[in-house]
mmCIF file of C-alpha atoms in Angstrom:
data_model
loop_
_atom_site.group_PDB
_atom_site.id
_atom_site.type_symbol
_atom_site.label_atom_id
_atom_site.label_comp_id
_atom_site.label_asym_id
_atom_site.label_seq_id
_atom_site.Cartn_x
_atom_site.Cartn_y
_atom_site.Cartn_z
ATOM 1 C CA MET A 1 29.265 131.403 74.058
ATOM 2 C CA SER A 2 25.705 130.402 73.639
ATOM 3 C CA VAL A 3 24.449 126.850 73.100
ATOM 4 C CA HIS A 4 23.514 128.398 69.118
ATOM 5 C CA GLU A 5 27.110 130.152 68.905
ATOM 6 C CA ASP A 6 28.640 126.695 69.986
ATOM 7 C CA ALA A 7 26.307 124.741 67.292
ATOM 8 C CA THR A 8 27.011 127.403 64.761
ATOM 9 C CA ALA A 9 30.786 127.327 65.254
ATOM 10 C CA ILE A 10 31.152 123.473 64.224
ATOM 11 C CA ARG A 11 28.163 124.143 61.191
ATOM 12 C CA ASP A 12 31.147 123.423 58.945
ATOM 13 C CA ASP A 13 32.236 120.130 60.693
ATOM 14 C CA LEU A 14 28.296 118.773 60.479
ATOM 15 C CA VAL A 15 27.840 119.334 56.870
ATOM 16 C CA ARG A 16 30.794 117.566 56.104
ATOM 17 C CA LEU A 17 29.311 114.620 58.147
ATOM 18 C CA ARG A 18 25.742 115.241 56.806
ATOM 19 C CA ARG A 19 27.436 114.965 53.503
ATOM 20 C CA ARG A 20 29.672 112.024 54.001
ATOM 21 C CA LEU A 21 26.417 110.172 55.351
ATOM 22 C CA HIS A 22 23.964 111.492 52.230
ATOM 23 C CA ALA A 23 26.258 110.008 49.821
ATOM 24 C CA ASP A 24 26.993 106.754 51.444
ATOM 25 C CA PRO A 25 23.400 105.597 52.327
ATOM 26 C CA GLU A 26 22.299 102.750 53.808
ATOM 27 C CA ILE A 27 19.099 100.532 54.484
ATOM 28 C CA GLY A 28 17.662 98.789 57.522
ATOM 29 C CA LEU A 29 18.833 97.640 60.777
ATOM 30 C CA ASP A 30 21.910 96.506 59.504
ATOM 31 C CA LEU A 31 24.394 100.363 58.779
ATOM 32 C CA PRO A 32 28.213 99.414 59.024
ATOM 33 C CA ARG A 33 29.012 102.252 57.377
ATOM 34 C CA THR A 34 27.056 105.048 58.903
ATOM 35 C CA ARG A 35 28.076 103.398 62.514
ATOM 36 C CA GLU A 36 31.805 104.014 61.484
ATOM 37 C CA LYS A 37 31.023 107.565 60.821
ATOM 38 C CA VAL A 38 28.841 108.029 63.433
ATOM 39 C CA LEU A 39 31.449 106.928 65.631
ATOM 40 C CA ALA A 40 34.713 108.958 64.125
ATOM 41 C CA ALA A 41 32.371 111.695 64.893
ATOM 42 C CA LEU A 42 32.073 111.163 68.488
ATOM 43 C CA ASP A 43 35.551 109.987 69.025
ATOM 44 C CA GLY A 44 37.119 112.326 71.819
ATOM 45 C CA LEU A 45 34.400 112.726 73.360
ATOM 46 C CA PRO A 46 33.685 111.742 77.193
ATOM 47 C CA LEU A 47 31.282 109.319 76.543
ATOM 48 C CA GLU A 48 30.175 105.970 77.239
ATOM 49 C CA VAL A 49 29.475 104.409 73.963
ATOM 50 C CA SER A 50 27.944 101.088 73.781
ATOM 51 C CA LEU A 51 26.605 99.244 70.145
ATOM 52 C CA GLY A 52 23.864 97.336 69.358
ATOM 53 C CA LYS A 53 23.715 93.647 69.029
ATOM 54 C CA ALA A 54 20.900 92.936 66.301
ATOM 55 C CA LEU A 55 21.272 95.978 64.829
ATOM 56 C CA SER A 56 23.933 98.663 64.198
ATOM 57 C CA SER A 57 22.481 101.087 66.682
ATOM 58 C CA VAL A 58 24.786 103.461 69.029
ATOM 59 C CA THR A 59 23.872 104.518 72.142
ATOM 60 C CA ALA A 60 26.136 106.997 74.096
ATOM 61 C CA VAL A 61 25.467 108.810 77.798
ATOM 62 C CA LEU A 62 27.052 111.799 78.960
ATOM 63 C CA ARG A 63 27.296 111.596 82.093
ATOM 64 C CA ALA A 64 26.768 114.563 84.200
ATOM 65 C CA PRO A 65 28.827 115.768 87.728
ATOM 66 C CA ARG A 66 26.052 114.808 90.035
ATOM 67 C CA PRO A 67 22.520 113.099 89.840
ATOM 68 C CA GLY A 68 19.496 114.480 88.512
ATOM 69 C CA PRO A 69 16.951 114.185 85.668
ATOM 70 C CA VAL A 70 17.824 111.737 82.378
ATOM 71 C CA VAL A 71 17.500 113.525 79.252
ATOM 72 C CA LEU A 72 17.137 111.109 76.171
ATOM 73 C CA LEU A 73 17.923 112.627 72.264
ATOM 74 C CA ARG A 74 17.207 110.273 69.553
ATOM 75 C CA ALA A 75 18.374 110.730 65.722
ATOM 76 C CA ASP A 76 17.203 107.637 62.778
ATOM 77 C CA MET A 77 20.351 107.288 60.449
ATOM 78 C CA ASP A 78 18.789 105.050 57.817
ATOM 79 C CA ALA A 79 17.885 105.904 54.146
ATOM 80 C CA LEU A 80 15.459 104.682 51.896
ATOM 81 C CA PRO A 81 15.094 102.516 48.453
ATOM 82 C CA VAL A 82 15.186 105.526 46.349
ATOM 83 C CA GLN A 83 17.039 105.892 43.582
ATOM 84 C CA GLU A 84 18.133 109.888 43.859
ATOM 85 C CA ARG A 85 17.707 112.369 41.098
ATOM 86 C CA THR A 86 18.929 115.812 42.841
ATOM 87 C CA GLY A 87 21.671 116.619 40.617
ATOM 88 C CA LEU A 88 23.927 117.500 44.303
ATOM 89 C CA GLY A 89 27.460 117.572 44.149
ATOM 90 C CA TYR A 90 27.031 114.793 47.256
ATOM 91 C CA ALA A 91 24.011 112.765 46.008
ATOM 92 C CA SER A 92 24.082 108.977 47.245
ATOM 93 C CA ARG A 93 26.861 107.074 45.362
ATOM 94 C CA VAL A 94 24.792 103.676 46.130
ATOM 95 C CA ASP A 95 21.983 102.731 43.836
ATOM 96 C CA GLY A 96 18.835 102.708 44.219
ATOM 97 C CA VAL A 97 19.158 104.370 48.250
ATOM 98 C CA MET A 98 18.970 107.985 49.091
ATOM 99 C CA HIS A 99 18.447 109.461 52.067
ATOM 100 C CA ALA A 100 15.335 111.336 51.185
ATOM 101 C CA CYS A 101 13.619 111.291 54.339
ATOM 102 C CA GLY A 102 16.727 113.832 55.567
ATOM 103 C CA HIS A 103 17.874 111.158 58.433
ATOM 104 C CA ASP A 104 21.396 111.999 57.524
ATOM 105 C CA LEU A 105 20.782 115.673 58.879
ATOM 106 C CA HIS A 106 19.127 113.875 62.173
ATOM 107 C CA THR A 107 22.443 111.850 62.752
ATOM 108 C CA ALA A 108 24.743 115.293 61.800
ATOM 109 C CA MET A 109 22.501 117.302 64.569
ATOM 110 C CA LEU A 110 22.923 115.264 67.359
ATOM 111 C CA VAL A 111 26.199 114.705 66.506
ATOM 112 C CA GLY A 112 26.935 118.128 67.245
ATOM 113 C CA ALA A 113 24.208 118.660 70.322
ATOM 114 C CA ALA A 114 26.795 115.425 71.716
ATOM 115 C CA HIS A 115 29.716 118.399 71.551
ATOM 116 C CA VAL A 116 27.941 121.023 72.280
ATOM 117 C CA LEU A 117 26.690 119.088 75.646
ATOM 118 C CA ALA A 118 30.060 117.512 76.298
ATOM 119 C CA ALA A 119 32.099 121.374 76.344
ATOM 120 C CA ARG A 120 29.172 121.925 78.965
ATOM 121 C CA GLN A 121 29.665 118.594 80.595
ATOM 122 C CA ASP A 122 30.372 120.151 84.636
ATOM 123 C CA ALA A 123 27.432 122.079 84.104
ATOM 124 C CA LEU A 124 25.058 119.052 83.247
ATOM 125 C CA PRO A 125 22.213 119.051 85.402
ATOM 126 C CA GLY A 126 21.460 115.171 84.517
ATOM 127 C CA ASP A 127 22.636 112.635 81.926
ATOM 128 C CA VAL A 128 22.288 112.534 78.571
ATOM 129 C CA ILE A 129 21.305 109.643 76.401
ATOM 130 C CA PHE A 130 22.107 109.984 72.475
ATOM 131 C CA MET A 131 20.415 107.363 70.874
ATOM 132 C CA PHE A 132 21.142 106.713 67.617
ATOM 133 C CA GLN A 133 18.948 104.417 65.922
ATOM 134 C CA PRO A 134 18.973 102.347 62.667
ATOM 135 C CA GLY A 135 15.852 101.217 60.967
ATOM 136 C CA GLU A 136 12.775 103.580 61.080
ATOM 137 C CA GLU A 137 11.497 103.068 57.971
ATOM 138 C CA GLY A 138 9.608 100.131 58.190
ATOM 139 C CA TRP A 139 11.973 97.719 60.592
ATOM 140 C CA ASP A 140 11.151 99.150 64.173
ATOM 141 C CA GLY A 141 14.642 99.746 64.625
ATOM 142 C CA ALA A 142 13.462 101.937 68.143
ATOM 143 C CA ALA A 143 11.782 98.810 69.684
ATOM 144 C CA ALA A 144 15.053 96.672 68.928
ATOM 145 C CA MET A 145 16.951 99.251 70.727
ATOM 146 C CA ILE A 146 14.455 99.283 73.531
ATOM 147 C CA ALA A 147 14.700 95.567 73.888
ATOM 148 C CA GLU A 148 18.409 96.134 73.917
ATOM 149 C CA GLY A 149 18.201 98.658 76.963
ATOM 150 C CA VAL A 150 18.668 101.932 75.536
ATOM 151 C CA LEU A 151 16.120 103.555 77.993
ATOM 152 C CA ASP A 152 18.262 102.135 80.650
ATOM 153 C CA ALA A 153 21.378 103.335 79.735
ATOM 154 C CA ALA A 154 22.131 105.735 82.315
ATOM 155 C CA GLY A 155 21.028 103.284 85.079
ATOM 156 C CA LYS A 156 17.492 104.865 85.521
ATOM 157 C CA PRO A 157 15.002 105.862 82.791
ATOM 158 C CA PRO A 158 14.809 109.311 80.897
ATOM 159 C CA ASP A 159 13.141 111.722 82.749
ATOM 160 C CA ALA A 160 12.047 113.193 79.214
ATOM 161 C CA ALA A 161 12.938 112.019 75.400
ATOM 162 C CA TYR A 162 13.000 114.427 72.217
ATOM 163 C CA ALA A 163 13.398 113.739 68.748
ATOM 164 C CA LEU A 164 13.542 116.085 65.607
ATOM 165 C CA HIS A 165 12.736 115.454 62.118
ATOM 166 C CA VAL A 166 13.229 117.595 58.963
ATOM 167 C CA PHE A 167 10.714 117.955 56.565
ATOM 168 C CA SER A 168 11.110 119.311 52.849
ATOM 169 C CA GLY A 169 7.893 120.546 51.904
ATOM 170 C CA ALA A 170 5.407 120.308 54.805
ATOM 171 C CA VAL A 171 6.878 122.797 57.518
ATOM 172 C CA PRO A 172 7.690 126.157 56.537
ATOM 173 C CA HIS A 173 12.189 126.515 56.011
ATOM 174 C CA GLY A 174 13.563 127.242 59.282
ATOM 175 C CA VAL A 175 10.474 126.523 61.557
ATOM 176 C CA PHE A 176 10.361 123.958 64.230
ATOM 177 C CA THR A 177 6.593 122.693 65.150
ATOM 178 C CA ALA A 178 4.983 120.215 67.394
ATOM 179 C CA ARG A 179 1.359 119.832 69.128
ATOM 180 C CA PRO A 180 0.290 118.215 72.200
ATOM 181 C CA GLY A 181 -1.337 114.980 71.657
ATOM 182 C CA THR A 182 -1.417 112.655 68.561
ATOM 183 C CA THR A 183 1.261 114.257 65.801
ATOM 184 C CA MET A 184 1.913 111.424 63.962
ATOM 185 C CA ALA A 185 -0.609 108.418 62.837
ATOM 186 C CA ALA A 186 -0.355 104.536 63.602
ATOM 187 C CA SER A 187 0.711 102.595 60.733
ATOM 188 C CA ASP A 188 -0.185 99.645 59.978
ATOM 189 C CA GLY A 189 -0.353 97.114 56.525
ATOM 190 C CA LEU A 190 -3.119 94.947 55.049
ATOM 191 C CA GLU A 191 -2.174 91.876 52.965
ATOM 192 C CA VAL A 192 -5.179 90.344 50.677
ATOM 193 C CA THR A 193 -4.356 87.252 48.657
ATOM 194 C CA VAL A 194 -7.925 86.109 46.473
ATOM 195 C CA VAL A 195 -7.385 82.254 45.918
ATOM 196 C CA GLY A 196 -9.035 81.385 42.842
ATOM 197 C CA SER A 197 -8.347 78.286 40.459
ATOM 198 C CA GLY A 198 -6.890 79.195 37.202
ATOM 199 C CA GLY A 199 -7.863 78.690 33.419
ATOM 200 C CA HIS A 200 -7.818 79.563 30.271
ATOM 201 C CA GLY A 201 -8.372 83.432 29.281
ATOM 202 C CA ALA A 202 -11.052 82.263 26.757
ATOM 203 C CA ARG A 203 -13.236 80.208 28.970
ATOM 204 C CA PRO A 204 -13.203 82.435 32.404
ATOM 205 C CA HIS A 205 -16.544 80.179 33.465
ATOM 206 C CA ARG A 206 -14.592 77.230 33.618
ATOM 207 C CA ALA A 207 -12.191 78.740 36.337
ATOM 208 C CA ALA A 208 -12.869 80.952 39.468
ATOM 209 C CA ASP A 209 -11.208 84.249 38.521
ATOM 210 C CA PRO A 210 -9.235 86.022 41.336
ATOM 211 C CA ILE A 211 -8.747 89.172 39.555
ATOM 212 C CA PRO A 212 -12.141 91.259 39.442
ATOM 213 C CA VAL A 213 -12.875 89.988 42.698
ATOM 214 C CA VAL A 214 -9.222 91.536 44.244
ATOM 215 C CA CYS A 215 -10.724 94.492 41.883
ATOM 216 C CA GLU A 216 -13.620 94.700 43.598
ATOM 217 C CA ILE A 217 -12.431 94.271 47.464
ATOM 218 C CA VAL A 218 -9.801 97.438 46.580
ATOM 219 C CA THR A 219 -12.796 99.392 45.490
ATOM 220 C CA ALA A 220 -14.433 98.418 48.180
ATOM 221 C CA LEU A 221 -12.075 99.167 50.528
ATOM 222 C CA GLN A 222 -11.951 102.936 49.737
ATOM 223 C CA THR A 223 -15.661 103.109 50.037
ATOM 224 C CA LEU A 224 -15.766 101.678 53.734
ATOM 225 C CA VAL A 225 -13.224 104.412 54.550
ATOM 226 C CA THR A 226 -15.558 106.843 53.785
ATOM 227 C CA ARG A 227 -18.866 105.348 54.945
ATOM 228 C CA GLN A 228 -17.654 104.104 57.957
ATOM 229 C CA SER A 229 -15.054 106.433 59.307
ATOM 230 C CA ASP A 230 -15.666 109.322 61.397
ATOM 231 C CA ILE A 231 -14.661 112.787 59.556
ATOM 232 C CA PHE A 232 -13.255 113.992 62.242
ATOM 233 C CA ASP A 233 -11.132 110.720 63.323
ATOM 234 C CA PRO A 234 -10.063 109.706 59.931
ATOM 235 C CA VAL A 235 -8.613 106.917 58.293
ATOM 236 C CA VAL A 236 -5.957 106.600 55.128
ATOM 237 C CA LEU A 237 -6.318 103.654 53.159
ATOM 238 C CA THR A 238 -3.809 103.004 50.404
ATOM 239 C CA VAL A 239 -3.119 99.931 47.980
ATOM 240 C CA GLY A 240 0.195 100.082 47.144
ATOM 241 C CA SER A 241 1.227 97.141 45.769
ATOM 242 C CA LEU A 242 -1.463 94.733 43.291
ATOM 243 C CA HIS A 243 -0.105 91.632 41.606
ATOM 244 C CA ALA A 244 -1.692 88.811 39.834
ATOM 245 C CA GLY A 245 -1.148 87.107 36.506
ATOM 246 C CA THR A 246 1.659 86.051 34.303
ATOM 247 C CA ARG A 247 0.528 86.177 30.562
ATOM 248 C CA ARG A 248 -2.620 87.843 29.271
ATOM 249 C CA ASN A 249 -4.724 84.845 28.246
ATOM 250 C CA VAL A 250 -4.105 82.792 31.669
ATOM 251 C CA ILE A 251 -6.654 83.745 34.339
ATOM 252 C CA PRO A 252 -4.144 83.072 37.470
ATOM 253 C CA GLY A 253 -4.893 81.352 40.423
ATOM 254 C CA THR A 254 -4.005 83.991 42.959
ATOM 255 C CA ALA A 255 -4.105 87.852 43.008
ATOM 256 C CA LYS A 256 -2.914 89.724 45.814
ATOM 257 C CA PHE A 257 -2.954 93.159 47.325
ATOM 258 C CA GLU A 258 -0.916 95.149 50.366
ATOM 259 C CA ALA A 259 -2.612 98.270 51.801
ATOM 260 C CA THR A 260 -1.377 100.634 54.341
ATOM 261 C CA LEU A 261 -3.922 101.812 57.006
ATOM 262 C CA ARG A 262 -3.401 104.866 58.678
ATOM 263 C CA THR A 263 -5.659 106.064 61.676
ATOM 264 C CA PHE A 264 -5.266 108.917 64.806
ATOM 265 C CA SER A 265 -7.145 106.992 67.760
ATOM 266 C CA ALA A 266 -7.344 103.374 69.019
ATOM 267 C CA ALA A 267 -11.030 103.424 68.231
ATOM 268 C CA ALA A 268 -10.498 103.910 64.909
ATOM 269 C CA LYS A 269 -8.027 101.703 64.004
ATOM 270 C CA ALA A 270 -10.204 99.063 66.171
ATOM 271 C CA ARG A 271 -12.925 99.643 63.853
ATOM 272 C CA ILE A 272 -11.060 99.961 60.040
ATOM 273 C CA LYS A 273 -9.603 96.518 61.321
ATOM 274 C CA ASP A 274 -12.177 94.590 61.530
ATOM 275 C CA ALA A 275 -14.415 96.136 58.948
ATOM 276 C CA ALA A 276 -11.530 95.912 56.469
ATOM 277 C CA ILE A 277 -10.879 92.110 57.283
ATOM 278 C CA THR A 278 -14.620 91.675 56.999
ATOM 279 C CA LEU A 279 -15.275 93.086 54.033
ATOM 280 C CA ALA A 280 -12.134 91.543 51.877
ATOM 281 C CA GLU A 281 -13.345 87.934 52.897
ATOM 282 C CA SER A 282 -17.014 88.570 52.544
ATOM 283 C CA VAL A 283 -16.786 89.669 49.280
ATOM 284 C CA ALA A 284 -14.337 86.999 48.156
ATOM 285 C CA HIS A 285 -16.654 84.930 49.395
ATOM 286 C CA ALA A 286 -20.142 86.101 47.567
ATOM 287 C CA HIS A 287 -18.375 85.208 44.414
ATOM 288 C CA GLY A 288 -17.213 81.796 45.655
ATOM 289 C CA LEU A 289 -13.776 82.039 46.576
ATOM 290 C CA ARG A 290 -11.842 82.335 49.274
ATOM 291 C CA ALA A 291 -9.325 85.598 50.337
ATOM 292 C CA GLU A 292 -6.758 85.193 52.957
ATOM 293 C CA VAL A 293 -6.329 88.628 54.891
ATOM 294 C CA THR A 294 -3.349 89.707 57.275
ATOM 295 C CA TYR A 295 -3.583 93.004 59.282
ATOM 296 C CA LEU A 296 -0.359 93.948 60.308
ATOM 297 C CA ASP A 297 0.367 95.804 63.308
ATOM 298 C CA GLY A 298 2.772 98.583 62.697
ATOM 299 C CA TYR A 299 4.269 101.746 63.875
ATOM 300 C CA PRO A 300 2.019 103.075 66.948
ATOM 301 C CA MET A 301 0.495 106.778 67.408
ATOM 302 C CA THR A 302 3.500 109.543 67.982
ATOM 303 C CA VAL A 303 1.743 111.075 71.117
ATOM 304 C CA ASN A 304 3.356 114.093 72.437
ATOM 305 C CA ASP A 305 3.478 114.730 75.985
ATOM 306 C CA PRO A 306 1.488 118.174 76.483
ATOM 307 C CA ARG A 307 4.320 119.750 78.925
ATOM 308 C CA GLU A 308 6.857 118.468 77.187
ATOM 309 C CA THR A 309 5.530 119.773 73.955
ATOM 310 C CA ALA A 310 4.815 123.138 75.516
ATOM 311 C CA PHE A 311 8.525 123.005 76.914
ATOM 312 C CA VAL A 312 9.958 123.000 73.544
ATOM 313 C CA ALA A 313 7.852 125.712 72.350
ATOM 314 C CA ASP A 314 9.910 128.013 75.201
ATOM 315 C CA THR A 315 12.796 126.474 74.260
ATOM 316 C CA VAL A 316 13.053 126.952 70.411
ATOM 317 C CA GLY A 317 12.168 130.467 71.458
ATOM 318 C CA ALA A 318 14.712 131.059 74.268
ATOM 319 C CA VAL A 319 17.606 129.865 71.379
ATOM 320 C CA LEU A 320 16.450 131.215 68.417
ATOM 321 C CA GLY A 321 13.553 133.470 68.773
ATOM 322 C CA ALA A 322 10.122 132.763 69.336
ATOM 323 C CA HIS A 323 8.749 133.358 65.511
ATOM 324 C CA ARG A 324 11.202 130.171 65.352
ATOM 325 C CA PHE A 325 8.304 127.796 66.446
ATOM 326 C CA ARG A 326 4.475 127.468 65.376
ATOM 327 C CA PRO A 327 2.372 125.122 66.832
ATOM 328 C CA LEU A 328 1.744 122.206 64.640
ATOM 329 C CA ALA A 329 -2.437 122.270 63.310
ATOM 330 C CA HIS A 330 -3.142 119.009 62.693
ATOM 331 C CA PRO A 331 -1.190 115.606 63.353
ATOM 332 C CA LEU A 332 0.264 114.101 60.423
ATOM 333 C CA PRO A 333 -0.403 110.943 58.289
ATOM 334 C CA GLY A 334 2.968 109.572 58.164
ATOM 335 C CA GLY A 335 4.374 106.917 60.628
ATOM 336 C CA GLU A 336 6.813 107.298 63.688
ATOM 337 C CA ASP A 337 8.806 104.596 65.362
ATOM 338 C CA PHE A 338 9.847 107.216 67.955
ATOM 339 C CA SER A 339 6.514 106.441 68.931
ATOM 340 C CA ARG A 340 7.965 103.316 71.013
ATOM 341 C CA VAL A 341 9.725 105.882 73.187
ATOM 342 C CA LEU A 342 7.193 108.068 73.960
ATOM 343 C CA HIS A 343 4.518 105.284 74.971
ATOM 344 C CA ARG A 344 7.070 104.986 77.694
ATOM 345 C CA ILE A 345 8.724 108.144 78.438
ATOM 346 C CA PRO A 346 7.022 111.715 78.540
ATOM 347 C CA GLY A 347 8.388 113.677 75.562
ATOM 348 C CA ALA A 348 8.236 115.553 72.220
ATOM 349 C CA PHE A 349 8.647 114.871 67.992
ATOM 350 C CA VAL A 350 9.290 117.608 66.953
ATOM 351 C CA LEU A 351 9.088 118.640 63.066
ATOM 352 C CA LEU A 352 11.939 120.902 61.416
ATOM 353 C CA GLY A 353 11.266 122.922 58.161
ATOM 354 C CA ALA A 354 14.724 122.029 56.108
ATOM 355 C CA GLY A 355 13.188 122.758 52.337
ATOM 356 C CA ASP A 356 12.104 125.104 49.852
ATOM 357 C CA GLY A 357 8.202 123.349 49.658
ATOM 358 C CA THR A 358 8.331 122.214 46.153
ATOM 359 C CA THR A 359 9.395 118.955 46.709
ATOM 360 C CA ASP A 360 8.130 116.257 49.779
ATOM 361 C CA ASN A 361 10.187 113.529 51.836
ATOM 362 C CA HIS A 362 10.494 110.037 50.375
ATOM 363 C CA SER A 363 10.783 112.157 46.889
ATOM 364 C CA PRO A 364 14.026 111.550 44.835
ATOM 365 C CA LEU A 365 14.214 115.015 44.476
ATOM 366 C CA ALA A 366 14.273 115.882 47.610
ATOM 367 C CA GLU A 367 16.496 118.314 48.928
ATOM 368 C CA PHE A 368 17.016 119.127 52.503
ATOM 369 C CA ASP A 369 19.336 123.075 53.496
ATOM 370 C CA ASP A 370 22.487 122.455 55.341
ATOM 371 C CA ALA A 371 21.640 125.452 57.253
ATOM 372 C CA VAL A 372 19.137 123.848 59.528
ATOM 373 C CA LEU A 373 21.978 121.662 61.192
ATOM 374 C CA PRO A 374 23.626 124.386 63.631
ATOM 375 C CA ASP A 375 19.617 125.186 64.422
ATOM 376 C CA GLY A 376 18.484 121.683 65.198
ATOM 377 C CA ALA A 377 22.012 120.935 67.046
ATOM 378 C CA ALA A 378 21.431 123.997 69.403
ATOM 379 C CA VAL A 379 17.924 123.601 69.604
ATOM 380 C CA LEU A 380 18.757 119.210 71.360
ATOM 381 C CA ALA A 381 21.175 120.543 73.232
ATOM 382 C CA GLU A 382 19.417 123.750 74.896
ATOM 383 C CA LEU A 383 16.455 120.855 75.553
ATOM 384 C CA ALA A 384 19.078 118.636 77.238
ATOM 385 C CA LEU A 385 20.010 121.554 79.210
ATOM 386 C CA ARG A 386 16.874 123.309 80.516
ATOM 387 C CA ARG A 387 14.747 120.188 81.315
ATOM 388 C CA GLY A 388 17.545 118.912 83.812
ATOM 389 C CA ARG A 389 17.480 122.300 85.731
ATOM 390 C CA ARG A 390 13.498 122.721 86.127
ATOM 391 C CA ALA A 391 10.273 120.368 86.866
ATOM 392 C CA LEU A 392 7.631 121.482 84.412
ATOM 393 C CA PRO A 393 4.622 122.928 85.370
#
């Protein structure tokens, strides 16, 4: 049987696992129930399993019968603080928590790949590391797993690393896509607190009102992006949180906002970082107030190796047909901590369409089709098999 036929044969098991994960989601670095389900699904396979200390990670190594190239395959396992509104029969049973980004599918597909490859252990050209990672959604779980030694789990660093991510709306259903170079943006944070002095709303001249100042900074930042960023090297800046005050007739002493910044090059990041800090401090100073500004360096850009990306396209074609792969035309502004792995190991971050295009990831209405599970498991397994057998041109 082919790899895809083997993956299809365990489709029902993968669907059951995915739906159990979906119904019982967890957030962050500590995912004890999720880890328990993953370990149960891997039970009986000839894997060397190690568990994370600072996080609920699972690292499993499948040994080849002889030395060869090492391949790492990664799945993220955590959910989001979203109240599900899909109405699915297996919808989240945890209030305010949902697998709205498809990580339940990633986990099930990687389990499927482990089963397919374990059945072919005697034919493995090299060891395979299965990286089951918590805390992708803003917790930097990849960095934590790297610190705990996931890249050395096989005894030497991987020769290649791959991750697969489903999308409910941004990619056509059933299509795999990737691009060489920058694939996902760097994702940083900006926190600004304008410090003034409070007073009565009827006598603003006797206070130092931070609210109009913070509003001016927010508006000026949008202008800053359009005036100081190259349209061919863009910056995305969104203020997602703004808080001030307690009552309509009380001028507060402080006003605070938080923003996310997305950039696609080191030069763009450096420019917007310096400019945003200077702008916030200067606007506040012009009004006689003070701005406390913190720039939070987040996930770096996710950069695919060109040769590995071409190899992914060839592999998808070999497993499912050339029509199932399309090049990704432009980078996506989302952030991804698999960038930590790709900073050290050549590899590729691959996207897979798994929705009907009516919703987007992170939506409380996001739905993902179980039909893609055997396809994803087969592609991951075939990447490990084929990459170990060949040197890239």
